[in-house]
């Protein structure tokens, strides 16, 4: 019985030592992540980015806004307030209109970049652009997305 008790104590002691030595290593490797990549250098100045999403289908069933009409709108209503530059991209989009129907249509995305310090003044101009497009082309809405970015030219 003494021999068996001694073996049991030796086995327990060995298990305790192994757990005490191995556990911290096991737990340490559980929390490790892959080494982080070198940080990306910060470039550019803080800018605001506004994306406006323009649909072309008319809710009243009239003819869709053409490329020519849209670019004339940009030239007249946007360029004077954003003469430093802008980007227009063509796309396809869909959205649920006021009646609940899902409209799929050709669309445009207008991307505007401007210094963060000019955000308040630019906001008024951007809201005018949205209202003017809605009125000129009978649209229910013009989508707007704002973000802060860093820009370097």
PDB file of C-alpha atoms in Angstrom, residues 18-138:
ATOM      1  CA  UNK A  18       4.465  19.311 -16.230  1.00  0.00           C
ATOM      2  CA  UNK A  19       1.306  21.424 -16.028  1.00  0.00           C
ATOM      3  CA  UNK A  20       3.099  24.188 -14.177  1.00  0.00           C
ATOM      4  CA  UNK A  21       5.865  24.313 -16.787  1.00  0.00           C
ATOM      5  CA  UNK A  22       3.779  23.708 -19.898  1.00  0.00           C
ATOM      6  CA  UNK A  23       0.598  25.680 -19.182  1.00  0.00           C
ATOM      7  CA  UNK A  24       2.075  29.199 -19.381  1.00  0.00           C
ATOM      8  CA  UNK A  25       3.638  28.338 -22.738  1.00  0.00           C
ATOM      9  CA  UNK A  26       0.383  26.863 -24.060  1.00  0.00           C
ATOM     10  CA  UNK A  27      -1.660  29.837 -22.899  1.00  0.00           C
ATOM     11  CA  UNK A  28       0.874  32.297 -24.263  1.00  0.00           C
ATOM     12  CA  UNK A  29       0.689  30.795 -27.749  1.00  0.00           C
ATOM     13  CA  UNK A  30      -3.125  30.899 -27.724  1.00  0.00           C
ATOM     14  CA  UNK A  31      -3.175  34.678 -27.561  1.00  0.00           C
ATOM     15  CA  UNK A  32      -0.449  35.264 -30.112  1.00  0.00           C
ATOM     16  CA  UNK A  33      -1.411  36.693 -33.456  1.00  0.00           C
ATOM     17  CA  UNK A  34       0.635  36.814 -36.583  1.00  0.00           C
ATOM     18  CA  UNK A  35       3.275  39.498 -36.395  1.00  0.00           C
ATOM     19  CA  UNK A  36       1.914  42.876 -37.432  1.00  0.00           C
ATOM     20  CA  UNK A  37       3.087  44.235 -40.746  1.00  0.00           C
ATOM     21  CA  UNK A  38       5.203  47.334 -40.686  1.00  0.00           C
ATOM     22  CA  UNK A  39       2.965  50.377 -40.199  1.00  0.00           C
ATOM     23  CA  UNK A  40       1.961  52.170 -43.366  1.00  0.00           C
ATOM     24  CA  UNK A  41       3.449  55.648 -43.527  1.00  0.00           C
ATOM     25  CA  UNK A  42       0.879  58.403 -43.028  1.00  0.00           C
ATOM     26  CA  UNK A  43       0.741  60.572 -46.103  1.00  0.00           C
ATOM     27  CA  UNK A  44      -1.307  63.544 -47.145  1.00  0.00           C
ATOM     28  CA  UNK A  45      -3.490  66.004 -45.352  1.00  0.00           C
ATOM     29  CA  UNK A  46      -6.807  65.399 -43.569  1.00  0.00           C
ATOM     30  CA  UNK A  47      -9.638  65.792 -46.041  1.00  0.00           C
ATOM     31  CA  UNK A  48     -13.367  65.169 -46.079  1.00  0.00           C
ATOM     32  CA  UNK A  49     -14.704  62.914 -48.804  1.00  0.00           C
ATOM     33  CA  UNK A  50     -18.319  63.156 -49.907  1.00  0.00           C
ATOM     34  CA  UNK A  51     -19.883  60.709 -52.326  1.00  0.00           C
ATOM     35  CA  UNK A  52     -23.206  61.599 -53.881  1.00  0.00           C
ATOM     36  CA  UNK A  53     -25.308  58.874 -55.499  1.00  0.00           C
ATOM     37  CA  UNK A  54     -27.563  60.041 -58.320  1.00  0.00           C
ATOM     38  CA  UNK A  55     -30.269  57.878 -59.840  1.00  0.00           C
ATOM     39  CA  UNK A  56     -31.393  58.434 -63.420  1.00  0.00           C
ATOM     40  CA  UNK A  57     -34.875  56.857 -63.539  1.00  0.00           C
ATOM     41  CA  UNK A  58     -37.686  59.325 -63.066  1.00  0.00           C
ATOM     42  CA  UNK A  59     -40.393  58.377 -60.583  1.00  0.00           C
ATOM     43  CA  UNK A  60     -43.068  59.873 -62.836  1.00  0.00           C
ATOM     44  CA  UNK A  61     -42.127  57.447 -65.615  1.00  0.00           C
ATOM     45  CA  UNK A  62     -40.492  60.098 -67.787  1.00  0.00           C
ATOM     46  CA  UNK A  63     -37.330  59.450 -69.779  1.00  0.00           C
ATOM     47  CA  UNK A  64     -34.202  58.627 -67.767  1.00  0.00           C
ATOM     48  CA  UNK A  65     -31.557  61.285 -67.219  1.00  0.00           C
ATOM     49  CA  UNK A  66     -29.036  61.030 -70.070  1.00  0.00           C
ATOM     50  CA  UNK A  67     -25.248  61.287 -69.861  1.00  0.00           C
ATOM     51  CA  UNK A  68     -25.439  64.641 -71.606  1.00  0.00           C
ATOM     52  CA  UNK A  69     -28.010  65.971 -69.125  1.00  0.00           C
ATOM     53  CA  UNK A  70     -26.050  64.701 -66.134  1.00  0.00           C
ATOM     54  CA  UNK A  71     -22.740  66.176 -67.317  1.00  0.00           C
ATOM     55  CA  UNK A  72     -24.476  69.496 -68.078  1.00  0.00           C
ATOM     56  CA  UNK A  73     -25.776  69.443 -64.489  1.00  0.00           C
ATOM     57  CA  UNK A  74     -22.224  68.792 -63.198  1.00  0.00           C
ATOM     58  CA  UNK A  75     -20.823  71.638 -65.317  1.00  0.00           C
ATOM     59  CA  UNK A  76     -23.481  74.105 -64.169  1.00  0.00           C
ATOM     60  CA  UNK A  77     -24.201  73.132 -60.554  1.00  0.00           C
ATOM     61  CA  UNK A  78     -21.086  71.363 -59.226  1.00  0.00           C
ATOM     62  CA  UNK A  79     -17.948  72.607 -60.991  1.00  0.00           C
ATOM     63  CA  UNK A  80     -18.381  76.275 -59.942  1.00  0.00           C
ATOM     64  CA  UNK A  81     -18.374  75.232 -56.260  1.00  0.00           C
ATOM     65  CA  UNK A  82     -15.703  72.530 -56.631  1.00  0.00           C
ATOM     66  CA  UNK A  83     -13.348  73.860 -59.312  1.00  0.00           C
ATOM     67  CA  UNK A  84     -10.257  72.066 -57.911  1.00  0.00           C
ATOM     68  CA  UNK A  85     -11.502  68.711 -59.129  1.00  0.00           C
ATOM     69  CA  UNK A  86     -14.047  65.956 -58.793  1.00  0.00           C
ATOM     70  CA  UNK A  87     -14.676  62.438 -60.051  1.00  0.00           C
ATOM     71  CA  UNK A  88     -17.798  61.052 -61.717  1.00  0.00           C
ATOM     72  CA  UNK A  89     -18.297  57.299 -62.053  1.00  0.00           C
ATOM     73  CA  UNK A  90     -21.084  55.488 -63.864  1.00  0.00           C
ATOM     74  CA  UNK A  91     -22.785  52.589 -62.180  1.00  0.00           C
ATOM     75  CA  UNK A  92     -25.883  50.494 -61.697  1.00  0.00           C
ATOM     76  CA  UNK A  93     -27.876  50.700 -58.524  1.00  0.00           C
ATOM     77  CA  UNK A  94     -31.130  49.920 -56.847  1.00  0.00           C
ATOM     78  CA  UNK A  95     -33.130  51.296 -53.982  1.00  0.00           C
ATOM     79  CA  UNK A  96     -36.592  51.074 -52.452  1.00  0.00           C
ATOM     80  CA  UNK A  97     -38.690  54.085 -53.434  1.00  0.00           C
ATOM     81  CA  UNK A  98     -41.374  55.821 -51.353  1.00  0.00           C
ATOM     82  CA  UNK A  99     -44.069  53.426 -52.610  1.00  0.00           C
ATOM     83  CA  UNK A 100     -42.019  50.391 -51.541  1.00  0.00           C
ATOM     84  CA  UNK A 101     -41.026  49.276 -55.031  1.00  0.00           C
ATOM     85  CA  UNK A 102     -37.407  48.351 -55.735  1.00  0.00           C
ATOM     86  CA  UNK A 103     -36.095  50.441 -58.608  1.00  0.00           C
ATOM     87  CA  UNK A 104     -33.043  49.289 -60.555  1.00  0.00           C
ATOM     88  CA  UNK A 105     -31.426  51.993 -62.594  1.00  0.00           C
ATOM     89  CA  UNK A 106     -28.337  53.434 -64.173  1.00  0.00           C
ATOM     90  CA  UNK A 107     -26.652  55.770 -61.711  1.00  0.00           C
ATOM     91  CA  UNK A 108     -23.753  58.120 -61.137  1.00  0.00           C
ATOM     92  CA  UNK A 109     -21.410  58.505 -58.205  1.00  0.00           C
ATOM     93  CA  UNK A 110     -19.861  61.930 -57.673  1.00  0.00           C
ATOM     94  CA  UNK A 111     -16.761  61.992 -55.467  1.00  0.00           C
ATOM     95  CA  UNK A 112     -15.747  65.289 -53.877  1.00  0.00           C
ATOM     96  CA  UNK A 113     -12.615  65.844 -51.762  1.00  0.00           C
ATOM     97  CA  UNK A 114     -12.034  68.997 -49.741  1.00  0.00           C
ATOM     98  CA  UNK A 115      -9.960  70.082 -46.723  1.00  0.00           C
ATOM     99  CA  UNK A 116     -11.572  69.229 -43.377  1.00  0.00           C
ATOM    100  CA  UNK A 117     -11.412  72.894 -42.380  1.00  0.00           C
ATOM    101  CA  UNK A 118     -13.788  73.743 -45.248  1.00  0.00           C
ATOM    102  CA  UNK A 119     -16.387  71.122 -44.303  1.00  0.00           C
ATOM    103  CA  UNK A 120     -19.040  73.516 -42.959  1.00  0.00           C
ATOM    104  CA  UNK A 121     -18.973  75.758 -46.038  1.00  0.00           C
ATOM    105  CA  UNK A 122     -18.844  72.791 -48.418  1.00  0.00           C
ATOM    106  CA  UNK A 123     -21.758  71.105 -46.642  1.00  0.00           C
ATOM    107  CA  UNK A 124     -24.113  73.922 -47.623  1.00  0.00           C
ATOM    108  CA  UNK A 125     -23.006  73.694 -51.253  1.00  0.00           C
ATOM    109  CA  UNK A 126     -23.367  69.902 -51.299  1.00  0.00           C
ATOM    110  CA  UNK A 127     -26.888  70.104 -49.911  1.00  0.00           C
ATOM    111  CA  UNK A 128     -27.757  72.654 -52.624  1.00  0.00           C
ATOM    112  CA  UNK A 129     -26.458  70.232 -55.269  1.00  0.00           C
ATOM    113  CA  UNK A 130     -28.656  67.459 -53.876  1.00  0.00           C
ATOM    114  CA  UNK A 131     -31.771  69.654 -53.802  1.00  0.00           C
ATOM    115  CA  UNK A 132     -31.088  71.050 -57.283  1.00  0.00           C
ATOM    116  CA  UNK A 133     -30.760  67.541 -58.798  1.00  0.00           C
ATOM    117  CA  UNK A 134     -33.911  66.306 -57.073  1.00  0.00           C
ATOM    118  CA  UNK A 135     -35.831  69.312 -58.396  1.00  0.00           C
ATOM    119  CA  UNK A 136     -34.351  69.326 -61.915  1.00  0.00           C
ATOM    120  CA  UNK A 137     -34.913  65.613 -62.551  1.00  0.00           C
ATOM    121  CA  UNK A 138     -37.891  64.820 -60.311  1.00  0.00           C
TER     122      UNK A 138
END
